[in-house]
Amino acid sequence: MTPDEYVEAVLDLVERIPEGRVMSYGGVADALSERSGRASARLVGNIMARHGGSVPWHRVVTASGRLPPGHEREARARLRAEGVPLRGERVDIAAAGWSPDDGS
């Protein structure tokens, strides 16, 4: 998979995250690792920062549930509107986490 194809694969997966659910940067990387040969949460974060404006970027958070850096206020408002459970300043990953294997 070329770097451009990986960018497209990341964005395609993020588009599939259902409303009210989230994935971590590492979860996105892990879901694509077999077919891409890449498994870097940091790379996914860079892709989201550069190319994520056209997808539901607010549904990708850190593994601890922290919201996208620099966009916390906007992300929090969008996630609340979707009914995503928050615990303080973080998403409740156990309750809102999603995997493409979930089928939902």
mmCIF file of C-alpha atoms in Angstrom:
data_model
loop_
_atom_site.group_PDB
_atom_site.id
_atom_site.type_symbol
_atom_site.label_atom_id
_atom_site.label_comp_id
_atom_site.label_asym_id
_atom_site.label_seq_id
_atom_site.Cartn_x
_atom_site.Cartn_y
_atom_site.Cartn_z
ATOM 1 C CA MET A 1 0.000 0.000 0.000
ATOM 2 C CA THR A 2 1.434 3.353 -1.021
ATOM 3 C CA PRO A 3 1.446 6.326 1.381
ATOM 4 C CA ASP A 4 -1.393 7.957 -0.588
ATOM 5 C CA GLU A 5 -3.405 4.730 -0.465
ATOM 6 C CA TYR A 6 -2.847 4.590 3.299
ATOM 7 C CA VAL A 7 -4.165 8.130 3.696
ATOM 8 C CA GLU A 8 -7.278 7.128 1.753
ATOM 9 C CA ALA A 9 -7.692 3.951 3.825
ATOM 10 C CA VAL A 10 -7.495 5.947 7.081
ATOM 11 C CA LEU A 11 -10.036 8.496 5.861
ATOM 12 C CA ASP A 12 -12.362 5.755 4.552
ATOM 13 C CA LEU A 13 -12.276 3.972 7.917
ATOM 14 C CA VAL A 14 -12.939 7.178 9.853
ATOM 15 C CA GLU A 15 -15.938 7.855 7.608
ATOM 16 C CA ARG A 16 -17.344 4.458 8.669
ATOM 17 C CA ILE A 17 -17.280 5.221 12.413
ATOM 18 C CA PRO A 18 -20.959 5.436 13.354
ATOM 19 C CA GLU A 19 -22.453 8.518 14.941
ATOM 20 C CA GLY A 20 -22.161 8.265 18.712
ATOM 21 C CA ARG A 21 -19.081 6.023 18.577
ATOM 22 C CA VAL A 22 -15.318 6.679 18.524
ATOM 23 C CA MET A 23 -12.022 5.015 17.682
ATOM 24 C CA SER A 24 -8.557 5.771 18.991
ATOM 25 C CA TYR A 25 -5.718 6.749 16.691
ATOM 26 C CA GLY A 26 -4.091 3.428 17.569
ATOM 27 C CA GLY A 27 -7.327 1.570 16.903
ATOM 28 C CA VAL A 28 -7.459 3.016 13.407
ATOM 29 C CA ALA A 29 -3.815 2.036 12.841
ATOM 30 C CA ASP A 30 -4.392 -1.492 14.183
ATOM 31 C CA ALA A 31 -7.502 -2.005 12.039
ATOM 32 C CA LEU A 32 -5.474 -1.216 8.916
ATOM 33 C CA SER A 33 -2.173 -2.838 9.901
ATOM 34 C CA GLU A 34 -2.574 -6.198 8.164
ATOM 35 C CA ARG A 35 -3.276 -4.797 4.739
ATOM 36 C CA SER A 36 -1.081 -1.690 5.060
ATOM 37 C CA GLY A 37 1.967 -2.975 6.915
ATOM 38 C CA ARG A 38 1.753 0.131 9.117
ATOM 39 C CA ALA A 39 0.642 0.326 12.749
ATOM 40 C CA SER A 40 1.446 3.835 13.946
ATOM 41 C CA ALA A 41 -1.053 5.861 15.963
ATOM 42 C CA ARG A 42 1.186 8.883 15.416
ATOM 43 C CA LEU A 43 0.964 8.474 11.629
ATOM 44 C CA VAL A 44 -2.838 8.284 11.863
ATOM 45 C CA GLY A 45 -2.784 11.465 13.968
ATOM 46 C CA ASN A 46 -0.680 13.237 11.349
ATOM 47 C CA ILE A 47 -3.017 12.100 8.587
ATOM 48 C CA MET A 48 -6.037 13.323 10.537
ATOM 49 C CA ALA A 49 -4.356 16.681 11.197
ATOM 50 C CA ARG A 50 -3.516 17.184 7.524
ATOM 51 C CA HIS A 51 -6.401 15.516 5.700
ATOM 52 C CA GLY A 52 -9.173 14.839 8.221
ATOM 53 C CA GLY A 53 -11.311 17.935 7.687
ATOM 54 C CA SER A 54 -13.688 16.182 5.298
ATOM 55 C CA VAL A 55 -14.429 13.222 7.599
ATOM 56 C CA PRO A 56 -15.884 12.996 11.133
ATOM 57 C CA TRP A 57 -12.492 13.816 12.686
ATOM 58 C CA HIS A 58 -14.024 14.348 16.122
ATOM 59 C CA ARG A 59 -14.714 10.599 16.371
ATOM 60 C CA VAL A 60 -10.975 9.821 16.571
ATOM 61 C CA VAL A 61 -9.487 10.309 20.040
ATOM 62 C CA THR A 62 -6.468 9.142 22.013
ATOM 63 C CA ALA A 63 -6.452 5.710 23.654
ATOM 64 C CA SER A 64 -7.194 7.404 26.982
ATOM 65 C CA GLY A 65 -10.179 9.259 25.486
ATOM 66 C CA ARG A 66 -8.543 12.668 25.129
ATOM 67 C CA LEU A 67 -10.075 14.797 22.403
ATOM 68 C CA PRO A 68 -8.174 15.902 19.279
ATOM 69 C CA PRO A 69 -5.488 18.386 20.388
ATOM 70 C CA GLY A 70 -6.298 21.977 19.561
ATOM 71 C CA HIS A 71 -9.902 21.136 18.725
ATOM 72 C CA GLU A 72 -11.202 20.017 22.103
ATOM 73 C CA ARG A 73 -14.092 22.492 22.357
ATOM 74 C CA GLU A 74 -15.445 21.755 18.867
ATOM 75 C CA ALA A 75 -14.955 17.994 19.272
ATOM 76 C CA ARG A 76 -16.682 17.982 22.664
ATOM 77 C CA ALA A 77 -19.695 19.846 21.257
ATOM 78 C CA ARG A 78 -19.978 17.476 18.291
ATOM 79 C CA LEU A 79 -19.568 14.358 20.427
ATOM 80 C CA ARG A 80 -22.126 15.547 22.975
ATOM 81 C CA ALA A 81 -24.584 16.252 20.157
ATOM 82 C CA GLU A 82 -24.100 12.631 19.012
ATOM 83 C CA GLY A 83 -24.667 11.287 22.527
ATOM 84 C CA VAL A 84 -21.102 10.075 23.105
ATOM 85 C CA PRO A 85 -20.584 9.437 26.846
ATOM 86 C CA LEU A 86 -17.906 11.647 28.395
ATOM 87 C CA ARG A 87 -16.110 11.265 31.715
ATOM 88 C CA GLY A 88 -14.917 14.738 32.600
ATOM 89 C CA GLU A 89 -12.831 15.973 29.684
ATOM 90 C CA ARG A 90 -12.448 12.525 28.082
ATOM 91 C CA VAL A 91 -14.572 10.139 26.064
ATOM 92 C CA ASP A 92 -15.656 6.979 27.873
ATOM 93 C CA ILE A 93 -13.850 4.632 25.479
ATOM 94 C CA ALA A 94 -15.298 1.508 27.106
ATOM 95 C CA ALA A 95 -18.826 2.718 26.374
ATOM 96 C CA ALA A 96 -18.302 4.502 23.042
ATOM 97 C CA GLY A 97 -15.444 2.618 21.407
ATOM 98 C CA TRP A 98 -16.064 1.109 17.993
ATOM 99 C CA SER A 99 -14.212 -1.369 15.810
ATOM 100 C CA PRO A 100 -14.893 -2.182 12.162
ATOM 101 C CA ASP A 101 -15.233 -5.786 13.369
ATOM 102 C CA ASP A 102 -18.297 -4.765 15.434
ATOM 103 C CA GLY A 103 -20.422 -4.692 12.307
ATOM 104 C CA SER A 104 -22.458 -1.837 13.743
#
